[in-house]
XYZ file of C-alpha atoms in Angstrom:
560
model
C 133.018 55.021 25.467
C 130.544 55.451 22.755
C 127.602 53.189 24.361
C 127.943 55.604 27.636
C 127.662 58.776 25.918
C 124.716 57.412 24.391
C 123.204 56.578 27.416
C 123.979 59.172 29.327
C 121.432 61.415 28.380
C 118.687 59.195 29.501
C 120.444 57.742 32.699
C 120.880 61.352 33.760
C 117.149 62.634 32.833
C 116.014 58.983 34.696
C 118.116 59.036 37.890
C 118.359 62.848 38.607
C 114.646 63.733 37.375
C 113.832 62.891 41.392
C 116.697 61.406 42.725
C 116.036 62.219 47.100
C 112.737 59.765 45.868
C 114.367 57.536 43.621
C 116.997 56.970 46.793
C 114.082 56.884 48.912
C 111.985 54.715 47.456
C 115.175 51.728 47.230
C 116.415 52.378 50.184
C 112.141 51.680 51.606
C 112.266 48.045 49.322
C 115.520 47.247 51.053
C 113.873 48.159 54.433
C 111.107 46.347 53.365
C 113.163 43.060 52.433
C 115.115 43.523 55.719
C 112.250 43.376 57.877
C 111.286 40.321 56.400
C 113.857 38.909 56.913
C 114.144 40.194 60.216
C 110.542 38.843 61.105
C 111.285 35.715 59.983
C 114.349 35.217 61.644
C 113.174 36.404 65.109
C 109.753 34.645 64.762
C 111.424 30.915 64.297
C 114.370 31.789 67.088
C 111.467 33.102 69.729
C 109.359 29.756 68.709
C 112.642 27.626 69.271
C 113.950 29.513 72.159
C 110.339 29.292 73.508
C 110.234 25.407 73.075
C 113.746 24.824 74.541
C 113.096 26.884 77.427
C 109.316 24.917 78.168
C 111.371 22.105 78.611
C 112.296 23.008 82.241
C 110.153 25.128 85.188
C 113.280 27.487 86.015
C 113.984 28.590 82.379
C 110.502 28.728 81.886
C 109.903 31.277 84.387
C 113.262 33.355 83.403
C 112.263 33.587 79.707
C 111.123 36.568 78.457
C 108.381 36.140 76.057
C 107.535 39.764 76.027
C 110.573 41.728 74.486
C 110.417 39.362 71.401
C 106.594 39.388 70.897
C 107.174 43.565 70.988
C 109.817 42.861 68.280
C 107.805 40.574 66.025
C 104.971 42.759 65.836
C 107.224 45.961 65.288
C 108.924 44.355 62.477
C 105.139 43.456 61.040
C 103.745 46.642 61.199
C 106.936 48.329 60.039
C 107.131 46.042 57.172
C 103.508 46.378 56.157
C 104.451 50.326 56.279
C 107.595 50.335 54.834
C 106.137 48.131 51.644
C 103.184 50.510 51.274
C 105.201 53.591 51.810
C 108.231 51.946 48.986
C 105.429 51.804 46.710
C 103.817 55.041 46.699
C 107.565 57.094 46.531
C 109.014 54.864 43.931
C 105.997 54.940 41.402
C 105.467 58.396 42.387
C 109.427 58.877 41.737
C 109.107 56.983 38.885
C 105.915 58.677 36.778
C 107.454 62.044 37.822
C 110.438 61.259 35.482
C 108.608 59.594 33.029
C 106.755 62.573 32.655
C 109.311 65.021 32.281
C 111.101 62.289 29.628
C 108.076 62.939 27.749
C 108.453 66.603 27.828
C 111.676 65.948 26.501
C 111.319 63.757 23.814
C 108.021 66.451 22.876
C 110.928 69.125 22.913
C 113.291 66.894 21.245
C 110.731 66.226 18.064
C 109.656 69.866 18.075
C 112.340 71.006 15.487
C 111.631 71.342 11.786
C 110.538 68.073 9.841
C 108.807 67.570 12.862
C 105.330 67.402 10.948
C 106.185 65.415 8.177
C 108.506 63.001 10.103
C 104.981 62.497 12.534
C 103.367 61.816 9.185
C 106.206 59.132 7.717
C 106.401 57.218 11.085
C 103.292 57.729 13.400
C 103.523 54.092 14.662
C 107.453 54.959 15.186
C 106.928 57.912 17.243
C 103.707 56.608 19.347
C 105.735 53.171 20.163
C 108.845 55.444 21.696
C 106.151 57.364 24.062
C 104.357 54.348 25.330
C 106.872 51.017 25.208
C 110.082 52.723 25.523
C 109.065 54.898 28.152
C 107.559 52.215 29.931
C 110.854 50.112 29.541
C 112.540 52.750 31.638
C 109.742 52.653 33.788
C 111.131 48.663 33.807
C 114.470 49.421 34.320
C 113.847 51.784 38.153
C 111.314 49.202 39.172
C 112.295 45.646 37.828
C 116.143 46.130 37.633
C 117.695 48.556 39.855
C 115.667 48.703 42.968
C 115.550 44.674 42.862
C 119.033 44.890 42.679
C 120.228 47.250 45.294
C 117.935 45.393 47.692
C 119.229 41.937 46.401
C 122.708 43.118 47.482
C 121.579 44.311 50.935
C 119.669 41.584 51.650
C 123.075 39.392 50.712
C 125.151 41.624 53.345
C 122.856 41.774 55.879
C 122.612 37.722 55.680
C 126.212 37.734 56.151
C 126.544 40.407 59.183
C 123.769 38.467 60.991
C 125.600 35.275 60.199
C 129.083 36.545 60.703
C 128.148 37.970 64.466
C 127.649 34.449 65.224
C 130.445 32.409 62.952
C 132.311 34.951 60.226
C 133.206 32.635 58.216
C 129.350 31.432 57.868
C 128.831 35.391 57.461
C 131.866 35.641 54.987
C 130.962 32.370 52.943
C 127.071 33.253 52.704
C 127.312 36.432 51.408
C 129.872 35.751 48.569
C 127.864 32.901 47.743
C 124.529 35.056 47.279
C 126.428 37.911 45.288
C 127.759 35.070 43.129
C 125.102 32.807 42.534
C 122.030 35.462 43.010
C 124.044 37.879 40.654
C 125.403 35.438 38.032
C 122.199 33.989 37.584
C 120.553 37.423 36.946
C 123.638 38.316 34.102
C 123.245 35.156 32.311
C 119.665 35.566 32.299
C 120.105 39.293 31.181
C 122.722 38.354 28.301
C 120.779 35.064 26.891
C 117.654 37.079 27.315
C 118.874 40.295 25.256
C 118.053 38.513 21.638
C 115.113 37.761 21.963
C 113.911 40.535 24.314
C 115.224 43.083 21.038
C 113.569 40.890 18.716
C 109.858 40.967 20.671
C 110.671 45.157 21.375
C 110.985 46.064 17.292
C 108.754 43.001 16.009
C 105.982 44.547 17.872
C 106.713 48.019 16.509
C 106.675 46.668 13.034
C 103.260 44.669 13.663
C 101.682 47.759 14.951
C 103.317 50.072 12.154
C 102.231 47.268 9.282
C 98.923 46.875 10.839
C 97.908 50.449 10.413
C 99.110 50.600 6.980
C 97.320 47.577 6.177
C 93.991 49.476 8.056
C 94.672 53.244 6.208
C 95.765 51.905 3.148
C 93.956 48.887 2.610
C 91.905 50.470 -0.781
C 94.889 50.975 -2.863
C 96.423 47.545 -1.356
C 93.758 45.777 -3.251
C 93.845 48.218 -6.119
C 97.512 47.207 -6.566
C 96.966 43.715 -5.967
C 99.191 43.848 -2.589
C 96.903 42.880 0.063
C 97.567 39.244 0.250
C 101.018 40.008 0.447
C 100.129 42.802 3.241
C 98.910 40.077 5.195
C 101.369 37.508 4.442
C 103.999 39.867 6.079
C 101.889 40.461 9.228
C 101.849 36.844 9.583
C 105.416 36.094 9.599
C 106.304 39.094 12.006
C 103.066 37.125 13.705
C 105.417 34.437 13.941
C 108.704 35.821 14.769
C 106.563 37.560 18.047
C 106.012 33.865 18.952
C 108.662 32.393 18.699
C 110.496 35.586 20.818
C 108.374 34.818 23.422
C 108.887 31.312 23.395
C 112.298 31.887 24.193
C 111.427 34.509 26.907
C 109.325 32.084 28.632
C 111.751 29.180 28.723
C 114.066 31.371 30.104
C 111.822 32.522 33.051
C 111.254 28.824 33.623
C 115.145 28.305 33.372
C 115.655 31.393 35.512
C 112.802 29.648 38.072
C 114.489 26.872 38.480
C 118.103 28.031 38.828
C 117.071 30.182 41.719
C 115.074 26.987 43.208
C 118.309 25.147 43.647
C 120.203 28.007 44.710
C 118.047 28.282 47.108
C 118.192 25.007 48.264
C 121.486 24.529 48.028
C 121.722 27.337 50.441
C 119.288 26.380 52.620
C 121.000 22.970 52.674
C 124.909 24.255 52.943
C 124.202 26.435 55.914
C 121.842 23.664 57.528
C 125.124 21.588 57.498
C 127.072 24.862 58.790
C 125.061 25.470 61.669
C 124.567 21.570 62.527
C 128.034 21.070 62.733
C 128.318 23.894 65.011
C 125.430 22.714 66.786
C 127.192 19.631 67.569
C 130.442 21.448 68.175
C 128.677 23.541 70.924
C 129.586 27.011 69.318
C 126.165 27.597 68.355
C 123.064 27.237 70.571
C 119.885 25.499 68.639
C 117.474 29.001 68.605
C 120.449 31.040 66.997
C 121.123 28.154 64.561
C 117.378 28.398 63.714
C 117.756 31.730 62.759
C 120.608 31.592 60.684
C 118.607 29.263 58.747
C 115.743 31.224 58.293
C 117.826 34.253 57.250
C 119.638 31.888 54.853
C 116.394 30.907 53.254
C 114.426 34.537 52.900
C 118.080 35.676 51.581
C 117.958 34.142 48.045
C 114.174 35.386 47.512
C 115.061 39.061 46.601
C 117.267 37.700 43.815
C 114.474 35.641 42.517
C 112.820 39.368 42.362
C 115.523 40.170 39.874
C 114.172 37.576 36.947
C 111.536 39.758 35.327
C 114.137 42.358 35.182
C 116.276 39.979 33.618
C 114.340 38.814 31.047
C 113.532 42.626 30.357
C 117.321 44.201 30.361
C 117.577 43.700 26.315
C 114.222 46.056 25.980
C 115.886 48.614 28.218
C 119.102 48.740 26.408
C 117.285 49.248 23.208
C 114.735 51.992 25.003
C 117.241 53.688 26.185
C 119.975 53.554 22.440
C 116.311 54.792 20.498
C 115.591 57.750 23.290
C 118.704 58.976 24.046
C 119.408 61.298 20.065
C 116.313 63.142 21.420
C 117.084 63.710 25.013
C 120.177 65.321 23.939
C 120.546 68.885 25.763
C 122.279 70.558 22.608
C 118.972 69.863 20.641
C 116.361 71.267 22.891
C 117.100 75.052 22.507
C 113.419 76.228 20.688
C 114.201 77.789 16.853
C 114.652 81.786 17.640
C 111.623 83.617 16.480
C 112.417 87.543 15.282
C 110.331 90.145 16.496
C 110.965 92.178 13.981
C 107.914 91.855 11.513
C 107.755 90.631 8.278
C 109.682 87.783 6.814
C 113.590 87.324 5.260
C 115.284 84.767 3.480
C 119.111 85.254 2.748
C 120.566 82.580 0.546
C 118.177 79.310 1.216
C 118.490 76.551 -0.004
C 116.325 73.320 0.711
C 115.656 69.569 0.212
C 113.045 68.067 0.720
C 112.558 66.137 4.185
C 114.816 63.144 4.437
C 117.131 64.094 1.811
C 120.064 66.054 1.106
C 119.274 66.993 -2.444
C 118.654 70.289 -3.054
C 114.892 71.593 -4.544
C 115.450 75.119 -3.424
C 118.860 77.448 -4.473
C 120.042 80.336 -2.997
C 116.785 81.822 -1.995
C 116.853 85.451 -0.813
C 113.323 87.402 -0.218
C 112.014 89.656 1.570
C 108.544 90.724 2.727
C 107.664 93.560 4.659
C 104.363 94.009 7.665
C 101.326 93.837 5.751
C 102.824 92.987 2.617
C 100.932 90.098 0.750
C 102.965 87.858 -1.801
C 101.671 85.007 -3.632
C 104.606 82.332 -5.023
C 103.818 80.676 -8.793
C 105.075 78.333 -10.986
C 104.745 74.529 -11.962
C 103.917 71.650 -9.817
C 107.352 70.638 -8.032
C 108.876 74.327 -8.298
C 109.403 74.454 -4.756
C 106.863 76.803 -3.511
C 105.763 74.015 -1.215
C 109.228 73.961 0.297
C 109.489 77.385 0.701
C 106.325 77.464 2.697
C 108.019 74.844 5.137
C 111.044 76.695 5.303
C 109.307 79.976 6.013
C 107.179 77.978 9.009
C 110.101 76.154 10.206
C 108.957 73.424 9.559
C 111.885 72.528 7.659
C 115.754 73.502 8.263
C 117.063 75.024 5.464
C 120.928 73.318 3.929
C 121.845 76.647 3.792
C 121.483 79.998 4.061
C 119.142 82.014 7.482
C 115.649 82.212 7.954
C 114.353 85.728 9.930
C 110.967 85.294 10.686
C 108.192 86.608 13.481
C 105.412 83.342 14.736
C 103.756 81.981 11.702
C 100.541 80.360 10.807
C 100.641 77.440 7.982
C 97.118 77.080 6.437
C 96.860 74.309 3.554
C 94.475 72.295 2.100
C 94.957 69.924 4.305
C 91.998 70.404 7.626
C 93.842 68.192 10.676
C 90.890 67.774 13.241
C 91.045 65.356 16.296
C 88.925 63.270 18.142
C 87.726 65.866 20.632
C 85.243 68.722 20.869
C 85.138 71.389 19.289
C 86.411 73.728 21.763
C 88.965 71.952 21.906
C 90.150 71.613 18.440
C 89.882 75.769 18.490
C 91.803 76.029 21.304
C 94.964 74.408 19.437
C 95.559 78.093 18.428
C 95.169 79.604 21.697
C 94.972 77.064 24.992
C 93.916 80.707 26.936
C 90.708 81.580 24.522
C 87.557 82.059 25.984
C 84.712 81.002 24.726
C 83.461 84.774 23.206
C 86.902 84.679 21.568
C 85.946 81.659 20.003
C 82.477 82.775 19.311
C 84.324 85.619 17.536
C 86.766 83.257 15.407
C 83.880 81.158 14.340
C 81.473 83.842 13.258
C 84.576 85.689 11.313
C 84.923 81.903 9.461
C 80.876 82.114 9.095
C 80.413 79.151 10.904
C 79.194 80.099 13.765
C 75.217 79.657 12.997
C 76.063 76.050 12.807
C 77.709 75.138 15.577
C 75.222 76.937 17.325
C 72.431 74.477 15.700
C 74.185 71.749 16.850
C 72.899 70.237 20.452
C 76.124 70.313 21.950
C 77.421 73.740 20.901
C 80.965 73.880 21.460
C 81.125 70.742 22.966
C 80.345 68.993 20.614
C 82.477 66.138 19.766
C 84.193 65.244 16.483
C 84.959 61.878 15.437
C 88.695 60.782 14.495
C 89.591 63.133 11.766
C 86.893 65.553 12.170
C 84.231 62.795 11.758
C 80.964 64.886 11.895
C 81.676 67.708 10.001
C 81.258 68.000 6.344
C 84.391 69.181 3.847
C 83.159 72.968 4.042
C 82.380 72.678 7.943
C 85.856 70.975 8.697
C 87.855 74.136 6.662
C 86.013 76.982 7.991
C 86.747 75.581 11.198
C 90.485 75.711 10.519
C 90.145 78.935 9.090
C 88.623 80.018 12.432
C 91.587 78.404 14.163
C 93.795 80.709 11.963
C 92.204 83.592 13.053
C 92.648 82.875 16.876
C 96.767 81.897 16.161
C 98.419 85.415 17.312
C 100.646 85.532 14.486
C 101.945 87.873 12.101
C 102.464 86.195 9.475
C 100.254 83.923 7.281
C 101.656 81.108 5.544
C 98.773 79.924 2.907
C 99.308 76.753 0.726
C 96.606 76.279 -1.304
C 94.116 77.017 0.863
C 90.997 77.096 -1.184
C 92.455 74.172 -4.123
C 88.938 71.670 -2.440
C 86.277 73.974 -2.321
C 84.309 74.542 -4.799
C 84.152 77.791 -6.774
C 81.322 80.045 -4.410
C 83.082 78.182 -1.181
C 86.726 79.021 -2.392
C 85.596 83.215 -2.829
C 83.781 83.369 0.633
C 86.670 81.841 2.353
C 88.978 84.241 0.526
C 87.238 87.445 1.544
C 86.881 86.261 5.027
C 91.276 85.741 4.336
C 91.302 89.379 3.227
C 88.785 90.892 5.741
C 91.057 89.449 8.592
C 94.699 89.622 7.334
C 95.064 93.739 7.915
C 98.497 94.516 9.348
C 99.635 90.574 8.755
C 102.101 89.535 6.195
C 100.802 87.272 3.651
C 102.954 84.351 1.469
C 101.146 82.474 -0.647
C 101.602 79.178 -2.559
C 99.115 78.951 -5.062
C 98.255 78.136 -8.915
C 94.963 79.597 -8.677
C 94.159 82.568 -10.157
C 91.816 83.661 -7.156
C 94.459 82.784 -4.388
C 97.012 84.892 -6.039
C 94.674 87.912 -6.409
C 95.006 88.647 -2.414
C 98.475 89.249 -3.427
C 100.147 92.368 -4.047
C 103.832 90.685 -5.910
C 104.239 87.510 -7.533
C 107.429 85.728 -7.189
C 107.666 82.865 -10.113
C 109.322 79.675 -9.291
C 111.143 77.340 -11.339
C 113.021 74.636 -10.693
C 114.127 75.986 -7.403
C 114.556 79.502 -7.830
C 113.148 82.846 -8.465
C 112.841 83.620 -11.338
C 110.655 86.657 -11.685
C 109.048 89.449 -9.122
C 106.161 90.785 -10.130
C 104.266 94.255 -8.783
C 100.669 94.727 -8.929
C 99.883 97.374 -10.729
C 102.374 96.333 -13.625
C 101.628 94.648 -17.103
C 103.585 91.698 -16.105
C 101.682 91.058 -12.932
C 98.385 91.270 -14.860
C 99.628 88.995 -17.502
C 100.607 86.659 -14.963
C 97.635 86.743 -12.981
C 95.440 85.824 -16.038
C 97.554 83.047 -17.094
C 97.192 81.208 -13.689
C 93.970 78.615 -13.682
C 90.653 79.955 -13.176
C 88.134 78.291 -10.939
């Protein structure tokens, strides 16, 4: 009961995405499969019939060589079409789910932690949008629509051969559905292992292989590169040997069908001889029971690859299904109401249940600018995440409008630079992003660059110097429509003359906006007009501006 509510979710988002085209598309392959065997059939009793009936001038004449020329070349061209039209609706089918799985799992990982889980596991997360999705892509294509037309190629062997002797009929097609299908489960169950084993030790290979590429400075600093390397290898080696055992199996799979093939070719030869002899089946017909008995086991063959792959798709679809989950794709609800509230918060950090934050409660009002203080590992950091939903809170609500997180931290991409503006507002034209940059006092620069706008960045904002790369984000903060603006120490790279133009560009553009601020510099915290103090987790102090105690705390944050 438990493995079927787990796959449920994707099944259902799979299957019912597009299911008139999913039905369409194997109901075409079985179509397709049928006319082959149709063709086949008809084309070796009309060559037969045609040979017998040469034999003698009256049967000659009386033979009708027209009706089943008409009928070969139908089934041709209508197998031609039906194969060209099975592909286009069943990858069409097909990518159209895929597609909206993607949405899903997007949806799915859009809750808080999503940011720093991206940042713990990239390789994780990328590997579940490319090779798991494409194992369900596996499982339509390679496994089910084999399948279904596997079993109707089976019953229509045994209908044709059952018109002329049922028990031939009866005894062909529970041969097929026994050998064709128990061939296909062994294959699927001996195959699972080592199928698993290739799925996760390529995950781990491309998840080592980028820390060995990101982090391979402080590998040899710490005198762990060699053994970096060494573990590559033996996942390296545990990839092999996977696939070994995935390729003897195809062989093994190969070869079983081979001799159920010919041992079906062979036990209905000896059906239809002996009937032959008996004079209850005339030569042409017996020819075509033998041709339907050999194109019959083929479409099973078609099952191997699918096979081979069924342990990948089990493990696709175990890994996708938490995230496809209906219950967790309701969006966080976002307040209208301005400002921000905090009612009895408490925190830990991502990936842990131990509490850095304790019964928070604050309040700030539209327009109102706070800036949080205390020591390194206070939890302003936290409450930042918390406030930007970024991170769900143990306890305790959160009531806040759309915010903006700006931190020291400047995440370009690989793109123009349109483009990497328009991550704040997909709809901005370009005099709206004209605007943003000259408001960041960038804009003289991009225009001296020969591509303008368009030009592109390199991975990571390759391209842009330290200052360039941070006045661009703070030009993408000033295009987010938010109210409020979640600062974590925004200025802590820059250097002093840098740090103060970016801050009065902050104050010249945060009118009517709320302002929190996590900071231990003494210029960040002068945009704000209280100071909450942090320790261990709590708030300890509220300070007003204006007030001896603000003053006094203001001067004994760091200068620049």
């Amino acid at each position: 009961m438990k493995n079927s509510s787990t796959l449920n979710p994707v099944l259902r988002q799979l299957l019912l995405a597009q299911p008139g085209k999913l039905i369409a598309g194997a109901a075409l392959a079985a179509l397709t499969v049928v006319a082959g065997m149709a063709l086949l059939g008809l084309s070796g009793w009309f060559i037969t019939a045609t040979s017998i009936a040469g034999l003698h001038a009256s049967t000659a004449m009386l033979f009708d060589v027209f009706g089943p020329s008409a009928g070969i070349r139908l089934l041709a061209i209508g197998r031609t079409g039906s194969r060209y039209a099975e592909r286009l609706v069943t990858h069409d089918a097909t990518f159209a789910a895929l597609a909206s799985i993607r949405v899903q799992l997007f949806r799915g990982w859009s809750r808080p932690e999503a940011a720093s889980r991206l940042l713990r596991q990239p390789a994780r997360l990328l590997f579940r949008l490319t090779a798991d999705i494409d194992a369900l892509e596996a499982l339509y294509l390679r496994l089910l629509v084999p399948a279904f037309t596997a079993v109707c190629a089976a019953l229509l062997a045994g209908v044709a051969l059952g018109v002329m002797q049922w028990q031939l009929g009866l005894g062909l097609a529970i041969w097929l559905l026994a050998a064709g299908g128990g061939i296909s489960w062994v294959v699927a169950r001996r195959a699972r292992r080592p199928a698993i084993v290739r799925s996760r030790g390529i995950e781990k290979l491309r998840s080592s292989t980028i820390d060995l590429v990101a982090g391979q400075t402080d590998l040899v600093m710490a005198g762990r590169i060699d053994a970096q390397c060494a573990a590559l290898a033996r996942i390296d080696v545990s990839l092999a040997q996977a696939d070994v055992a995935l390729q003897r199996l195809e062989t093994t799979a190969g070869a079983a069908y081979g001799v159920a093939g010919s041992v079906t070719l062979a036990g209905v030869l000896l059906a239809v001889a002996a009937l032959v002899q008996q004079q209850a089946m005339n030569v042409p017909l017996a020819v075509l029971a033998l041709l339907i008995a050999l194109t019959a086991v083929e479409p099973f063959a078609g099952l191997r690859r699918g096979a081979l792959e069924a342990g990948r798709m089990l493990l696709a679809l175990r890994r996708l299904a938490p995230r496809l989950d209906g219950k967790e794709l309701a969006p966080p609800s976002v307040d209208t109401a301005p400002g921000l509230r905090l009612e009895h918060v408490s925190a830990a950090h991502a990936g842990s249940h131990i509490a850095v934050l304790h019964d928070i409660s604050l309040h700030i009002g539209q327009g109102e600018r706070v800036a949080l203080i205390g020591p390194s590992g206070a939890g302003k950091s936290t409450l930042l995440a918390i406030a930007a939903r970024e991170l769900a809170p143990l306890a305790g609500s959160v009531h806040a409008p759309r915010a903006c997180l700006f931190t020291q931290r400047t995440e370009l991409f690989q793109d123009s630079l349109r483009d990497n503006l328009r991550l704040a507002d997909p709809t901005a034209d370009d005099a709206r992003l004209w605007e943003a940059l000259h408001a960041a006092g960038l804009d003289d620069e991009v225009r001296a660059l020969t591509g303008g706008l368009d030009t592109l960045l390199g991975e990571g904002g390759l391209g842009l110097s330290g200052g360039q790369a941070r006045r661009l984000a703070l030009a993408r903060l000033f295009l987010h429509e938010s109210t409020v603006w979640l600062l974590d120490e925004a200025t802590e790279a820059l250097n002093a003359q840098a740090a103060m133009d970016v801050l009065q560009r902050l104050r010249a553009r945060c009118e009517g906006r709320s302002l929190l601020i996590a900071t231990h510099l003494r210029r960040e915290a002068a945009l704000a007009d209280r100071l909450l103090s942090i320790r261990d987790g709590r708030i300890v102090g509220d300070l007003r501006r204006g007030t001896r105690a603000f003053e006094a705390a203001l001067a004994g944050l760091r200068g620049d």
